Amino acid sequence: QKEVEQNSGPLSVPEGAIASLNCTYSDRVSQSFFWYRQYSGKSPELIMSIYSNGDKEDGRFTAQLNKASQYVSLLIRDSQPSDSATYLCAVNVHDMRFGAGTRLTVKP
Amino acid sequence: GAVVSQHPSWVICKSGTSVKIECRSLDFQATTMFWYRQFPKQSLMLMATSNEGSKATYEQGVEKDKFLINHASLTLSTLTVTSAHPEDSSFYICSANHRDRVDEQFFGPGTRLTVL
């Protein structure tokens, strides 16, 4: 089992819709969770970090963490074409481990 | 704050030559710096972790004699790809931990290496 798993997609949503990105992880002692956005040919940029169970909102982005289910998600409300990118889930145990990423396309 | 730079942003070299990539934390001191490699349409693969003044820790399968890492200060780490071959062509990205935010990693803009 991979340490961090994501649906590779591609995920396609219409402009204005909610995009839902999911991630599961295998190590129960994980304490820090991150979502990065990576545009093609660019390096990742941090969108959200979450450390405790529940929801964390920042603008149009909401991260959700459920440690019992070893599950973390990212919701993007009112999706825009500029949100089209690959979204990387990362989990920090002893070091940072990245999922393979989910490619999101927001269609105008 | 927490800006990381890389130089060069891209480089083309001949097979057999060596290439040095610099990673700098511009406005903070980095406790640890990380080097990743990313092939097209694949995820980030951690190559090595380096702490200032000590030897880098390489991930399994990464040749430490081929990918030389020097972490001379709290703001500078370098990766040298020695005797580069076309299969080393990739996107190399560094990241750094902020001393006060050790759980997060801040990424540099990446260096695209093409070996002819």
XYZ file of C-alpha atoms in Angstrom:
224
model
C 0.000 0.000 0.000
C 1.291 3.433 -0.909
C 1.891 5.800 1.979
C -0.254 8.530 0.457
C -2.880 7.721 -2.138
C -4.835 10.028 -4.358
C -7.155 9.489 -7.265
C -5.018 10.488 -10.236
C -7.987 11.828 -12.121
C -8.315 13.720 -14.279
C -11.154 15.384 -12.448
C -13.192 17.737 -14.561
C -15.729 20.173 -13.149
C -17.596 23.106 -14.695
C -16.755 26.628 -13.662
C -18.558 27.599 -10.469
C -18.950 24.021 -9.232
C -17.386 22.431 -6.168
C -14.289 20.327 -6.802
C -13.651 17.576 -4.277
C -10.191 16.062 -3.985
C -9.507 13.085 -1.774
C -6.471 11.548 -0.144
C -5.842 8.590 2.150
C -2.710 7.801 4.079
C -1.370 4.683 5.679
C 0.600 5.807 8.743
C -1.662 6.349 11.724
C 0.892 8.463 13.583
C 0.782 11.159 10.897
C 0.087 14.531 12.456
C 0.526 17.125 9.723
C -1.325 17.253 6.441
C -0.934 19.566 3.501
C -2.416 20.350 0.143
C -0.183 21.765 -2.564
C -1.148 23.052 -5.979
C 1.201 22.512 -8.898
C 0.740 24.142 -12.255
C 2.309 22.438 -15.242
C 6.035 23.111 -15.375
C 6.043 24.859 -12.011
C 6.934 23.806 -8.497
C 4.292 23.094 -5.830
C 2.800 25.894 -3.797
C 1.188 25.389 -0.420
C -2.565 25.942 -0.294
C -3.642 24.539 3.042
C -2.295 22.827 6.100
C -4.424 20.985 8.625
C -3.430 19.330 11.868
C -6.616 18.409 13.741
C -9.815 16.611 12.889
C -12.569 18.595 11.266
C -12.748 21.335 8.696
C -10.440 24.239 8.025
C -11.566 26.962 5.681
C -9.483 29.524 3.809
C -11.350 31.507 1.199
C -12.734 29.146 -1.411
C -10.716 26.232 -0.033
C -11.782 23.876 2.744
C -9.581 21.088 4.030
C -11.192 18.227 5.911
C -9.345 15.756 8.109
C -10.558 12.514 9.604
C -7.731 10.767 11.419
C -9.839 7.771 12.393
C -10.471 7.050 8.726
C -6.987 8.248 7.696
C -8.570 10.524 5.185
C -7.988 14.126 4.178
C -9.832 16.047 1.498
C -9.810 19.418 -0.197
C -12.930 21.177 -1.398
C -12.695 24.050 -3.831
C -15.862 26.116 -3.983
C -16.828 28.248 -6.970
C -14.126 26.590 -9.066
C -12.385 28.821 -11.567
C -10.451 27.897 -14.721
C -7.358 29.212 -12.933
C -7.782 26.400 -10.413
C -6.894 23.917 -13.154
C -3.736 22.254 -11.875
C -2.459 19.127 -10.183
C -3.201 18.984 -6.480
C -0.764 17.145 -4.262
C -1.660 15.733 -0.889
C 1.261 15.548 1.534
C 1.569 13.896 4.909
C 4.356 14.585 7.362
C 5.338 11.756 9.695
C 9.099 11.707 10.019
C 9.410 13.435 6.690
C 7.068 14.670 4.006
C 5.475 12.104 1.718
C 3.532 13.159 -1.328
C 0.701 11.513 -3.172
C 0.881 11.178 -6.927
C -1.469 14.122 -7.347
C -4.925 14.646 -8.823
C -5.190 16.592 -12.032
C -8.106 19.019 -11.924
C -9.581 20.724 -14.959
C -12.162 23.468 -14.509
C -14.055 24.057 -17.726
C -15.402 27.537 -18.509
C 8.144 35.464 3.949
C 9.532 31.951 3.396
C 10.856 32.456 -0.116
C 13.111 29.863 -1.679
C 15.060 30.495 -4.857
C 16.840 28.140 -7.224
C 19.484 28.810 -9.792
C 19.582 28.175 -12.645
C 15.930 27.854 -13.625
C 16.896 25.713 -16.573
C 20.076 24.210 -17.928
C 21.075 22.215 -20.971
C 24.306 20.272 -20.850
C 26.182 17.603 -22.751
C 26.308 14.033 -21.583
C 29.216 13.414 -19.237
C 29.396 16.910 -17.810
C 28.477 17.997 -14.278
C 25.802 20.483 -13.363
C 25.411 22.389 -10.101
C 22.043 23.639 -8.885
C 21.769 26.125 -6.033
C 18.927 26.400 -3.561
C 18.675 29.415 -1.278
C 16.243 30.435 1.437
C 16.043 34.180 0.917
C 14.316 35.514 4.002
C 14.642 32.784 6.586
C 17.039 30.254 7.974
C 16.270 26.736 6.916
C 16.859 23.942 9.370
C 16.618 21.352 6.659
C 16.605 21.414 2.881
C 15.203 18.757 0.612
C 15.906 17.811 -2.972
C 13.206 16.310 -5.172
C 13.107 15.078 -8.715
C 10.013 15.022 -10.858
C 9.682 13.313 -14.213
C 6.892 14.367 -16.595
C 3.421 13.501 -15.358
C 4.830 11.867 -12.224
C 4.824 12.940 -8.616
C 7.633 14.386 -6.590
C 10.277 11.898 -5.577
C 12.413 12.794 -2.603
C 16.090 12.328 -3.412
C 17.790 13.473 -0.259
C 17.502 15.482 2.914
C 20.283 17.758 4.064
C 21.026 19.623 7.244
C 23.537 22.409 7.483
C 26.998 21.155 8.251
C 26.243 17.466 8.037
C 26.107 14.822 5.356
C 22.936 14.462 3.374
C 20.635 11.510 3.885
C 19.795 9.895 0.572
C 16.660 7.977 -0.259
C 16.970 4.375 -1.272
C 18.023 4.024 -4.879
C 19.571 7.486 -5.160
C 23.313 7.355 -5.875
C 25.078 9.637 -3.452
C 28.222 9.699 -5.569
C 26.267 10.866 -8.577
C 24.093 13.422 -6.825
C 26.403 15.392 -4.574
C 24.728 17.583 -1.998
C 26.487 20.294 -0.052
C 24.703 22.266 2.640
C 27.195 24.961 3.483
C 24.986 27.299 5.468
C 21.493 27.719 6.865
C 20.459 29.445 3.660
C 22.252 27.538 0.905
C 22.258 23.986 -0.367
C 23.685 22.783 -3.669
C 23.008 19.694 -5.744
C 25.632 18.641 -8.254
C 24.671 16.088 -10.868
C 27.952 14.477 -11.840
C 28.605 12.833 -15.186
C 25.093 13.619 -16.298
C 23.312 11.339 -18.743
C 20.114 11.844 -20.737
C 18.158 9.793 -18.187
C 19.036 12.417 -15.583
C 16.965 14.937 -17.503
C 14.233 15.971 -15.117
C 12.744 18.779 -13.061
C 14.754 19.204 -9.869
C 13.038 21.014 -7.018
C 14.394 21.981 -3.641
C 12.427 22.848 -0.551
C 13.259 24.105 2.894
C 11.857 23.995 6.395
C 11.398 27.291 8.135
C 13.023 27.128 11.555
C 9.774 28.225 13.226
C 7.490 26.104 11.032
C 9.268 22.817 10.833
C 6.277 20.844 9.591
C 5.890 22.844 6.417
C 8.081 22.818 3.348
C 8.533 25.826 1.103
C 9.477 25.010 -2.439
C 11.855 26.672 -4.807
C 10.731 27.314 -8.391
C 12.586 24.284 -9.718
C 15.380 23.688 -12.220
C 14.733 21.940 -15.487
C 17.750 19.914 -16.531
C 18.115 18.610 -20.050
C 21.084 16.388 -20.833
C 21.834 15.956 -24.507
